[in-house]
Amino acid sequence: MNQPDPPTLTPQSAGELAGMLRAAADAGHTLVPWGAGTLQHLGGPALPEAGRIGTRALSRVLDYTPADMTITVEAGATLGEVQATLRPHGQWLPWDPPAPEQATIGGLLAAGVSGPLRLGYGTPRDWVLGMRVALADGRLVRSGGKVVKNVAGYDMHKLHIGALGTLGVIAEVTFKIAPLPEQVAPLLFTCPAPAVAFALIDQLRARPLAPISLIVSAGRNDERATPGVLLAVRFAGGAAAVARQVRLAESAADQLGAPRKELDDEHTRALWPALAGFAHPSFTHRNQGAAGALIIRAGAPAAALAAVVEALEQAAPPGCAVRVLGYGGIGLAYARWYLSNPAVQPGTHLAALRARLAQLGGYAVVEGSPALPGDPIDRWGPPPATLALMRTLKARWDPQGILNRERYIGGI
Ligand SMILES: Cc1cc2nc3c(=O)[nH]c(=O)nc-3n(C[C@H](O)[C@H](O)[C@H](O)COP(=O)(O)OP(=O)(O)OC[C@H]3O[C@@H](n4cnc5c(N)ncnc54)[C@H](O)[C@@H]3O)c2cc1C
C-alpha cells in the first residue's frame, strides 16, 4: 500500500516543534526544516518522500532589552524583521546575507551564510550567544546564554551553524547586537588589472584603515561590463574617522592608478545588496547564458585570494563568460560560470579548478547548477578531514537520519 505524503508541519511553539520531530522519528518519516524556502535546492536535493517542518510561525521576539545589547528571537523570524525591531533603538545585527527580508534567522544560520560585512564584523557565528534546538528525538536543548560572558555549553550551538539543518531544528537564537555606526561610506574604484586591485586591498587593510567590506569584482568574456576590475569598499564609524579613512583610501588608489568611480545615490544603494546577492539564484546578470549559471563558492587562506580569483576565471569552460567576486581580507570568493551552450559539461573543469585550489589550501563547493543531463555535478568535491566527526555527531543527534537526510556533505 502506498504511504500518503507526509504533511507539511507548522509548529506554533518550540515544544510543539520538538514533539513533531519525536513523532516523525517514531514513525520513520524524514523531514526538511523549512524557513522561507528561498534556497532549498542548495545542498543535496531533499528526498521525494520527505515532509516539511516549517518554522515561519515561530517568529516572536522573546526578549529584547536594548541596554543589554542582546536579543532572543524565534528561528522563523526573518533577518529583516529582527533588524526592524533593533533599528529604532540605534542597534543592528551587522550581517548582510542575500535576501534578508525573506530569509529566516534559522535558515540563514543553518546555511552558515554571511555577506560583505564579514570583513568588519565577522560571521554570524561570532554574534550568536546561545540557541535552543529541537533534536530529532524530541529533546529541546539549550546551549550558551544571554550574557556575553556566559560560556557554559558555548560551542554546542556552533555545530548547528552551517550544518544545513541536519543535526537539529533551530528553535530560538540569542544574539549579541551592535550599535548602528554613525556613518557608512561606500567607495568604488576602477582598477586597470587584478594585480592593482589586490595591491590596493593590501594598502586598505593597513592601519589606520579598517574597511568593513572589500569586494573585488573581476570577469572574463564579460564584454558589456565596466572594463578592468572593480573594488568596492566601505568604511564605518564616527563621521570624522570615516572622512579621514576615505581621504587615505583615495590617495592610495590615486597612487596606484585606480580612479574612484562616482555612483549616484540609487546605484550606491543598489550596489551592496547586489554584491550580497551575487550567489543567490535570483541574481540576474546580463551574461546569463542560455544554459544558466554554475554558482561556485571557493575558500582558501586569505593571502591566496588573488590566485583563487584567477583560478575561478581560468578554469571555466572555454568561451563562457565568468564573473567572480573576491572577499578581500577573507579567503572567500564566489564565481558564476555563465554556460552559454547547454552542450558544455563543466564537470571536468570543476575537477581542474579543485585541483588548483587544493594546491592553494582551498576548496570549492557548487551552490547552484543548471540542469545538465549527462553531467551530474559533484557538489561538494573531496570530503573534508572533519567528515568522520560530522558522521559521529549525526549518528548521536539524529540516529534515524530523519532531518534533511542525504543533503549534506558525504550524504549525511
Ligand atoms: C549549502 C548552502 C550554502 C549557502 N551558501 C551561501 C553563500 O555562501 N552565500 C549566499 O549568498 N547564500 C548562500 N546560501 C543561501 C542562504 O543560506 C539562504 O539565503 C538561506 O538559506 C535562506 O534562509 P531560508 O529561511 O529561506 O531557509 P531555507 O532555504 O528554508 O533553508 C535553508 C537550509 O536550512 C535548513 N533550515 C531552515 N530552517 C531551519 C531551522 N530553524 N533549523 C535548522 N535548519 C533549518 C533547511 O532545511 C535548509 O537546509 C546557502 C545555502 C545553502 C543551503
Short mmCIF file of C-alpha atoms and ligand atoms in Angstrom, two decimals:
data_model
loop_
_atom_site.label_atom_id
_atom_site.label_comp_id
_atom_site.label_asym_id
_atom_site.label_seq_id
_atom_site.Cartn_x
_atom_site.Cartn_y
_atom_site.Cartn_z
CA MET A 1 0.00 0.00 0.00
CA ASN A 2 1.31 3.45 -0.90
CA GLN A 3 2.13 5.68 2.05
CA PRO A 4 0.35 9.07 1.89
CA ASP A 5 2.69 12.06 1.57
CA PRO A 6 3.73 13.27 4.99
CA PRO A 7 2.01 16.62 5.55
CA THR A 8 3.73 19.95 5.95
CA LEU A 9 4.02 20.54 9.66
CA THR A 10 3.70 24.03 11.08
CA PRO A 11 4.52 24.02 14.79
CA GLN A 12 3.37 27.06 16.76
CA SER A 13 5.85 26.70 19.61
CA ALA A 14 9.27 25.21 20.31
CA GLY A 15 7.60 22.49 22.39
CA GLU A 16 5.29 21.59 19.52
CA LEU A 17 8.25 21.54 17.12
CA ALA A 18 10.12 19.10 19.36
CA GLY A 19 7.02 16.90 19.73
CA MET A 20 6.56 16.77 15.96
CA LEU A 21 10.18 15.68 15.48
CA ARG A 22 9.72 12.95 18.05
CA ALA A 23 6.57 11.72 16.31
CA ALA A 24 8.32 11.74 12.92
CA ALA A 25 11.25 9.76 14.34
CA ASP A 26 8.81 7.24 15.86
CA ALA A 27 7.00 6.88 12.52
CA GLY A 28 10.24 6.82 10.47
CA HIS A 29 9.33 9.93 8.43
CA THR A 30 12.11 12.12 7.07
CA LEU A 31 11.65 15.89 7.38
CA VAL A 32 13.09 19.01 5.79
CA PRO A 33 13.31 22.02 8.12
CA TRP A 34 11.77 24.83 6.09
CA GLY A 35 12.39 28.50 6.79
CA ALA A 36 11.33 30.77 3.94
CA GLY A 37 12.40 28.11 1.44
CA THR A 38 14.41 30.58 -0.61
CA LEU A 39 17.34 28.21 -1.25
CA GLN A 40 16.09 24.73 -0.59
CA HIS A 41 17.67 23.50 -3.82
CA LEU A 42 21.14 24.11 -2.34
CA GLY A 43 22.87 21.24 -0.64
CA GLY A 44 21.74 17.88 -1.99
CA PRO A 45 18.12 17.53 -3.14
CA ALA A 46 15.55 16.59 -0.50
CA LEU A 47 14.26 13.01 -0.69
CA PRO A 48 10.96 12.93 -2.61
CA GLU A 49 9.15 11.33 0.34
CA ALA A 50 10.42 13.89 2.88
CA GLY A 51 7.84 16.11 4.57
CA ARG A 52 8.45 19.69 5.61
CA ILE A 53 8.52 21.18 9.03
CA GLY A 54 8.01 24.94 8.69
CA THR A 55 9.42 27.40 11.22
CA ARG A 56 7.76 30.57 9.94
CA ALA A 57 5.11 30.57 12.71
CA LEU A 58 7.93 30.70 15.25
CA SER A 59 8.76 34.35 14.67
CA ARG A 60 8.37 36.04 18.04
CA VAL A 61 10.87 38.31 19.70
CA LEU A 62 11.21 36.56 23.07
CA ASP A 63 13.46 39.01 24.83
CA TYR A 64 14.90 42.38 23.90
CA THR A 65 16.22 44.95 26.32
CA PRO A 66 18.26 47.43 24.28
CA ALA A 67 20.52 48.31 27.23
CA ASP A 68 21.62 44.66 27.50
CA MET A 69 22.72 44.59 23.84
CA THR A 70 21.22 41.14 23.32
CA ILE A 71 18.09 39.88 21.59
CA THR A 72 16.41 36.47 21.71
CA VAL A 73 14.18 35.59 18.76
CA GLU A 74 12.47 32.53 17.44
CA ALA A 75 14.21 30.99 14.42
CA GLY A 76 11.38 31.64 11.95
CA ALA A 77 11.70 35.42 12.20
CA THR A 78 13.28 36.94 9.11
CA LEU A 79 16.50 38.90 9.45
CA GLY A 80 14.58 41.93 8.15
CA GLU A 81 12.06 41.58 11.00
CA VAL A 82 14.87 41.44 13.55
CA GLN A 83 16.61 44.49 12.08
CA ALA A 84 13.28 46.39 12.14
CA THR A 85 13.00 45.66 15.87
CA LEU A 86 16.55 46.84 16.54
CA ARG A 87 16.72 49.91 14.27
CA PRO A 88 14.54 52.30 16.31
CA HIS A 89 16.97 51.75 19.20
CA GLY A 90 20.02 52.58 17.07
CA GLN A 91 21.13 48.94 17.03
CA TRP A 92 21.58 46.20 14.42
CA LEU A 93 22.91 42.78 13.70
CA PRO A 94 25.90 43.53 11.45
CA TRP A 95 25.00 40.81 8.97
CA ASP A 96 24.12 41.25 5.29
CA PRO A 97 23.36 37.88 3.67
CA PRO A 98 21.28 37.70 0.48
CA ALA A 99 17.51 38.19 0.66
CA PRO A 100 17.44 39.38 4.31
CA GLU A 101 13.79 40.44 4.06
CA GLN A 102 12.67 36.90 3.17
CA ALA A 103 15.23 34.53 4.70
CA THR A 104 14.68 33.31 8.25
CA ILE A 105 17.22 33.53 11.04
CA GLY A 106 17.16 29.73 11.42
CA GLY A 107 17.67 29.08 7.70
CA LEU A 108 20.46 31.61 7.40
CA LEU A 109 22.30 30.17 10.40
CA ALA A 110 21.71 26.59 9.25
CA ALA A 111 23.23 27.52 5.88
CA GLY A 112 26.07 29.46 7.56
CA VAL A 113 25.76 32.43 5.25
CA SER A 114 27.43 35.77 5.75
CA GLY A 115 27.81 38.73 3.39
CA PRO A 116 30.18 41.58 2.52
CA LEU A 117 30.12 42.88 6.13
CA ARG A 118 32.03 39.80 7.21
CA LEU A 119 35.42 41.53 6.97
CA GLY A 120 34.48 44.15 9.55
CA TYR A 121 32.13 42.22 11.79
CA GLY A 122 32.94 38.53 11.45
CA THR A 123 30.44 35.78 10.71
CA PRO A 124 27.00 35.32 12.31
CA ARG A 125 28.62 32.56 14.36
CA ASP A 126 30.51 35.33 16.18
CA TRP A 127 27.24 37.08 17.12
CA VAL A 128 25.32 34.05 18.37
CA LEU A 129 25.43 33.76 22.14
CA GLY A 130 23.09 30.83 22.53
CA MET A 131 20.45 28.67 20.90
CA ARG A 132 17.57 26.40 21.69
CA VAL A 133 17.48 23.50 19.29
CA ALA A 134 14.96 20.70 18.84
CA LEU A 135 16.76 17.41 18.28
CA ALA A 136 15.34 14.52 16.29
CA ASP A 137 14.39 12.55 19.42
CA GLY A 138 12.18 15.41 20.67
CA ARG A 139 14.63 16.86 23.18
CA LEU A 140 14.80 20.66 23.33
CA VAL A 141 18.40 21.54 24.09
CA ARG A 142 19.67 24.92 25.20
CA SER A 143 23.28 25.99 24.89
CA GLY A 144 25.11 29.24 25.56
CA GLY A 145 23.23 32.00 27.30
CA LYS A 146 22.07 35.60 27.21
CA VAL A 147 25.10 37.00 28.97
CA VAL A 148 28.16 37.67 26.87
CA LYS A 149 30.49 36.19 29.48
CA ASN A 150 28.42 33.03 29.94
CA VAL A 151 30.46 30.38 28.18
CA ALA A 152 28.72 27.26 29.50
CA GLY A 153 27.96 24.96 26.57
CA TYR A 154 29.13 27.73 24.28
CA ASP A 155 30.38 25.56 21.48
CA MET A 156 27.44 23.21 21.18
CA HIS A 157 25.19 25.54 19.23
CA LYS A 158 28.01 26.43 16.83
CA LEU A 159 27.76 22.92 15.44
CA HIS A 160 24.33 23.73 14.03
CA ILE A 161 25.63 26.77 12.15
CA GLY A 162 26.31 25.63 8.60
CA ALA A 163 25.03 22.08 9.24
CA LEU A 164 22.08 22.68 6.89
CA GLY A 165 19.58 21.54 9.49
CA THR A 166 20.97 18.00 9.57
CA LEU A 167 21.71 17.99 13.31
CA GLY A 168 18.56 19.56 14.69
CA VAL A 169 15.99 22.30 14.06
CA ILE A 170 17.00 25.66 15.47
CA ALA A 171 14.06 26.98 17.52
CA GLU A 172 15.43 30.13 19.22
CA VAL A 173 18.57 32.19 18.94
CA THR A 174 20.15 34.75 21.26
CA PHE A 175 22.41 37.27 19.55
CA LYS A 176 24.63 39.94 20.91
CA ILE A 177 23.96 43.09 18.91
CA ALA A 178 25.91 46.19 17.88
CA PRO A 179 25.21 49.92 17.81
CA LEU A 180 24.47 51.22 14.30
CA PRO A 181 27.53 53.09 13.04
CA GLU A 182 27.19 56.88 12.90
CA GLN A 183 28.24 56.83 9.27
CA VAL A 184 28.90 54.33 6.49
CA ALA A 185 30.89 55.48 3.43
CA PRO A 186 30.88 53.32 0.29
CA LEU A 187 33.59 53.81 -2.36
CA LEU A 188 34.12 52.16 -5.73
CA PHE A 189 37.49 52.07 -7.53
CA THR A 190 38.22 51.02 -11.12
CA CYS A 191 41.50 49.12 -11.30
CA PRO A 192 43.26 48.54 -14.63
CA ALA A 193 44.26 44.97 -13.68
CA PRO A 194 43.61 42.43 -10.91
CA ALA A 195 47.15 42.98 -9.52
CA VAL A 196 46.30 46.64 -8.91
CA ALA A 197 43.09 45.71 -7.07
CA PHE A 198 44.94 43.27 -4.80
CA ALA A 199 47.75 45.78 -4.16
CA LEU A 200 45.10 48.33 -3.18
CA ILE A 201 43.42 45.79 -0.90
CA ASP A 202 46.75 45.32 0.91
CA GLN A 203 47.09 49.06 1.41
CA LEU A 204 43.50 49.49 2.58
CA ARG A 205 43.99 46.79 5.19
CA ALA A 206 46.98 48.53 6.76
CA ARG A 207 46.40 50.68 9.84
CA PRO A 208 44.91 53.18 10.42
CA LEU A 209 42.49 51.99 7.73
CA ALA A 210 39.87 49.45 8.80
CA PRO A 211 37.35 48.82 5.99
CA ILE A 212 34.24 46.83 6.88
CA SER A 213 33.96 45.40 3.33
CA LEU A 214 36.42 44.92 0.47
CA ILE A 215 34.92 43.22 -2.57
CA VAL A 216 36.77 42.69 -5.85
CA SER A 217 34.69 42.07 -8.95
CA ALA A 218 36.58 40.59 -11.89
CA GLY A 219 35.47 38.79 -15.02
CA ARG A 220 36.20 37.13 -18.31
CA ASN A 221 34.36 37.46 -21.66
CA ASP A 222 32.18 39.97 -19.85
CA GLU A 223 32.17 42.47 -22.71
CA ARG A 224 29.42 44.77 -21.56
CA ALA A 225 30.75 45.17 -18.04
CA THR A 226 32.94 48.10 -16.98
CA PRO A 227 36.44 47.33 -18.29
CA GLY A 228 39.03 46.42 -15.69
CA VAL A 229 38.44 45.22 -12.18
CA LEU A 230 36.17 46.93 -9.67
CA LEU A 231 36.95 47.23 -5.98
CA ALA A 232 34.02 48.11 -3.71
CA VAL A 233 34.97 49.37 -0.26
CA ARG A 234 33.06 50.53 2.82
CA PHE A 235 34.21 52.33 5.92
CA ALA A 236 32.05 52.78 9.02
CA GLY A 237 32.25 54.56 12.34
CA GLY A 238 32.29 58.14 13.61
CA ALA A 239 31.98 60.82 10.90
CA ALA A 240 35.48 62.30 11.36
CA ALA A 241 37.23 58.92 11.40
CA VAL A 242 35.30 57.79 8.31
CA ALA A 243 36.18 61.01 6.42
CA ARG A 244 39.86 60.51 7.27
CA GLN A 245 39.80 56.91 6.07
CA VAL A 246 38.09 57.90 2.82
CA ARG A 247 40.83 60.50 2.14
CA LEU A 248 43.60 57.98 2.81
CA ALA A 249 41.92 55.36 0.63
CA GLU A 250 41.50 57.80 -2.27
CA SER A 251 45.12 58.83 -2.08
CA ALA A 252 46.32 55.17 -2.04
CA ALA A 253 44.09 54.44 -5.03
CA ASP A 254 45.37 57.54 -6.90
CA GLN A 255 48.95 56.43 -6.48
CA LEU A 256 48.13 53.01 -7.90
CA GLY A 257 46.24 54.49 -10.86
CA ALA A 258 42.83 53.22 -9.71
CA PRO A 259 40.39 56.11 -10.14
CA ARG A 260 37.30 56.41 -7.98
CA LYS A 261 34.07 55.72 -9.82
CA GLU A 262 31.24 58.02 -8.81
CA LEU A 263 27.82 56.44 -8.37
CA ASP A 264 24.54 58.25 -7.91
CA ASP A 265 22.55 57.53 -4.74
CA GLU A 266 20.33 54.97 -6.40
CA HIS A 267 23.28 52.92 -7.72
CA THR A 268 25.10 53.21 -4.40
CA ARG A 269 22.04 51.84 -2.57
CA ALA A 270 21.67 49.00 -5.08
CA LEU A 271 25.36 48.03 -5.12
CA TRP A 272 25.71 46.36 -1.73
CA PRO A 273 22.57 44.24 -1.82
CA ALA A 274 23.63 43.19 -5.35
CA LEU A 275 27.07 42.13 -4.08
CA ALA A 276 25.44 40.29 -1.16
CA GLY A 277 23.00 38.57 -3.52
CA PHE A 278 25.54 37.51 -6.14
CA ALA A 279 25.48 33.85 -5.06
CA HIS A 280 21.68 33.74 -4.81
CA PRO A 281 19.89 32.06 -7.75
CA SER A 282 17.61 35.08 -8.15
CA PHE A 283 20.62 37.26 -9.03
CA THR A 284 20.32 38.29 -12.66
CA HIS A 285 23.16 39.39 -14.85
CA ARG A 286 23.46 40.49 -18.44
CA ASN A 287 25.68 37.47 -19.09
CA GLN A 288 23.07 34.96 -18.00
CA GLY A 289 23.81 32.23 -20.56
CA ALA A 290 21.28 30.09 -22.33
CA ALA A 291 22.04 27.14 -20.06
CA GLY A 292 22.16 29.18 -16.84
CA ALA A 293 25.00 29.69 -14.41
CA LEU A 294 27.10 27.37 -12.30
CA ILE A 295 27.47 29.09 -8.93
CA ILE A 296 30.68 28.21 -7.12
CA ARG A 297 31.90 29.16 -3.65
CA ALA A 298 35.64 28.84 -3.10
CA GLY A 299 37.50 29.10 0.19
CA ALA A 300 41.25 29.39 0.76
CA PRO A 301 43.71 31.16 3.06
CA ALA A 302 43.14 34.93 2.80
CA ALA A 303 46.62 35.52 1.37
CA ALA A 304 45.75 33.29 -1.61
CA LEU A 305 42.70 35.28 -2.70
CA ALA A 306 44.29 36.72 -5.88
CA ALA A 307 45.25 33.20 -7.01
CA VAL A 308 41.77 31.90 -6.15
CA VAL A 309 40.08 34.61 -8.22
CA GLU A 310 42.43 33.86 -11.12
CA ALA A 311 41.75 30.11 -10.84
CA LEU A 312 37.98 30.67 -10.86
CA GLU A 313 38.31 32.72 -14.06
CA GLN A 314 40.76 30.44 -15.85
CA ALA A 315 39.29 27.05 -15.01
CA ALA A 316 35.91 27.92 -16.54
CA PRO A 317 34.90 26.17 -19.77
CA PRO A 318 36.36 27.96 -22.82
CA GLY A 319 34.21 30.72 -24.24
CA CYS A 320 31.83 31.06 -21.33
CA ALA A 321 31.50 34.38 -19.55
CA VAL A 322 32.66 34.42 -15.95
CA ARG A 323 32.15 36.86 -13.09
CA VAL A 324 34.00 36.43 -9.81
CA LEU A 325 33.58 38.25 -6.50
CA GLY A 326 36.54 38.02 -4.14
CA TYR A 327 36.19 38.95 -0.48
CA GLY A 328 39.36 40.92 0.36
CA GLY A 329 40.88 40.07 3.72
CA ILE A 330 38.91 36.81 3.80
CA GLY A 331 39.77 33.75 1.77
CA LEU A 332 36.37 33.58 0.15
CA ALA A 333 35.25 34.01 -3.45
CA TYR A 334 32.11 33.34 -5.47
CA ALA A 335 32.05 32.66 -9.18
CA ARG A 336 29.32 32.39 -11.72
CA TRP A 337 30.21 30.47 -14.87
CA TYR A 338 27.58 31.51 -17.42
CA LEU A 339 27.12 28.43 -19.58
CA SER A 340 26.04 29.82 -22.94
CA ASN A 341 25.88 26.41 -24.55
CA PRO A 342 23.77 23.64 -22.97
CA ALA A 343 26.18 21.08 -24.51
CA VAL A 344 29.03 22.32 -22.30
CA GLN A 345 29.69 19.89 -19.46
CA PRO A 346 31.53 21.71 -16.71
CA GLY A 347 32.39 18.63 -14.59
CA THR A 348 36.00 18.25 -15.82
CA HIS A 349 36.57 21.99 -15.49
CA LEU A 350 35.33 21.84 -11.92
CA ALA A 351 37.74 18.99 -11.19
CA ALA A 352 40.63 21.04 -12.62
CA LEU A 353 39.55 24.02 -10.51
CA ARG A 354 39.52 21.88 -7.37
CA ALA A 355 42.99 20.51 -8.13
CA ARG A 356 44.31 24.07 -8.44
CA LEU A 357 42.55 25.23 -5.28
CA ALA A 358 43.90 22.24 -3.33
CA GLN A 359 47.43 23.47 -4.16
CA LEU A 360 46.45 26.78 -2.56
CA GLY A 361 44.97 25.09 0.51
CA GLY A 362 41.47 25.77 -0.75
CA TYR A 363 38.27 24.02 -1.85
CA ALA A 364 35.20 24.71 -3.99
CA VAL A 365 31.54 23.93 -3.35
CA VAL A 366 28.84 24.19 -6.01
CA GLU A 367 25.95 26.25 -4.67
CA GLY A 368 23.79 26.27 -7.76
CA SER A 369 23.80 24.50 -11.07
CA PRO A 370 21.62 24.41 -14.15
CA ALA A 371 20.07 21.09 -15.12
CA LEU A 372 22.78 19.41 -17.17
CA PRO A 373 21.70 15.99 -18.33
CA GLY A 374 24.61 13.57 -18.51
CA ASP A 375 26.90 15.70 -16.38
CA PRO A 376 25.97 15.24 -12.77
CA ILE A 377 27.80 17.90 -10.81
CA ASP A 378 29.91 16.88 -7.84
CA ARG A 379 28.56 19.47 -5.43
CA TRP A 380 30.96 19.03 -2.54
CA GLY A 381 34.24 17.75 -4.01
CA PRO A 382 36.66 15.67 -1.94
CA PRO A 383 35.32 15.19 1.60
CA PRO A 384 36.90 17.34 4.30
CA ALA A 385 39.04 15.81 7.07
CA THR A 386 36.20 16.54 9.51
CA LEU A 387 33.75 14.20 7.76
CA ALA A 388 34.18 11.38 10.29
CA LEU A 389 33.43 13.79 13.13
CA MET A 390 30.33 15.05 11.29
CA ARG A 391 29.10 11.49 10.86
CA THR A 392 29.61 10.81 14.57
CA LEU A 393 27.59 13.87 15.52
CA LYS A 394 24.83 12.97 13.08
CA ALA A 395 24.69 9.42 14.48
CA ARG A 396 24.38 10.77 18.02
CA TRP A 397 21.78 13.51 17.47
CA ASP A 398 19.75 12.08 14.60
CA PRO A 399 20.42 8.33 14.61
CA GLN A 400 17.50 7.54 12.28
CA GLY A 401 18.52 10.26 9.84
CA ILE A 402 15.12 11.97 9.81
CA LEU A 403 16.47 15.53 9.28
CA ASN A 404 17.43 16.62 5.76
CA ARG A 405 18.63 13.10 5.00
CA GLU A 406 21.39 12.84 2.36
CA ARG A 407 21.56 16.59 1.75
CA TYR A 408 24.85 17.34 3.45
CA ILE A 409 28.48 16.50 2.69
CA GLY A 410 29.15 12.79 2.32
CA GLY A 411 25.43 12.04 2.02
CA ILE A 412 24.83 12.88 5.70
C1 LIG B 1 24.70 24.83 1.34
C2 LIG B 1 24.24 26.26 1.35
C3 LIG B 1 25.21 27.23 1.28
C4 LIG B 1 24.84 28.56 1.12
N1 LIG B 1 25.83 29.44 1.00
C5 LIG B 1 25.51 30.69 0.64
C6 LIG B 1 26.54 31.59 0.45
O1 LIG B 1 27.70 31.29 0.71
N2 LIG B 1 26.24 32.83 0.00
C7 LIG B 1 24.95 33.18 -0.22
O2 LIG B 1 24.76 34.27 -0.70
N3 LIG B 1 23.92 32.35 0.04
C8 LIG B 1 24.19 31.12 0.45
N4 LIG B 1 23.20 30.25 0.73
C9 LIG B 1 21.82 30.73 0.72
C10 LIG B 1 21.33 31.28 2.05
O3 LIG B 1 21.68 30.40 3.04
C11 LIG B 1 19.83 31.49 2.08
O4 LIG B 1 19.65 32.87 1.93
C12 LIG B 1 19.12 30.95 3.33
O5 LIG B 1 19.21 29.57 3.33
C13 LIG B 1 17.72 31.39 3.32
O6 LIG B 1 17.04 31.03 4.52
P1 LIG B 1 15.59 30.44 4.45
O7 LIG B 1 14.86 30.92 5.65
O8 LIG B 1 14.96 30.68 3.11
O9 LIG B 1 15.94 28.92 4.68
P2 LIG B 1 15.59 27.68 3.79
O10 LIG B 1 16.06 27.91 2.35
O11 LIG B 1 14.20 27.26 4.03
O12 LIG B 1 16.53 26.63 4.48
C14 LIG B 1 17.97 26.68 4.36
C15 LIG B 1 18.54 25.40 4.98
O13 LIG B 1 18.40 25.45 6.40
C16 LIG B 1 17.53 24.41 6.88
N5 LIG B 1 16.71 25.08 7.90
C17 LIG B 1 15.78 26.06 7.73
N6 LIG B 1 15.31 26.48 8.91
C18 LIG B 1 15.97 25.77 9.86
C19 LIG B 1 15.95 25.75 11.29
N7 LIG B 1 15.16 26.57 12.02
N8 LIG B 1 16.77 24.86 11.94
C20 LIG B 1 17.59 24.02 11.26
N9 LIG B 1 17.65 24.00 9.90
C21 LIG B 1 16.86 24.86 9.22
C22 LIG B 1 16.77 23.94 5.66
O14 LIG B 1 16.34 22.61 5.74
C23 LIG B 1 17.81 24.14 4.55
O15 LIG B 1 18.74 23.07 4.52
C24 LIG B 1 23.49 28.95 1.03
C25 LIG B 1 22.52 27.98 1.20
C26 LIG B 1 22.88 26.65 1.39
C27 LIG B 1 21.79 25.65 1.58
#
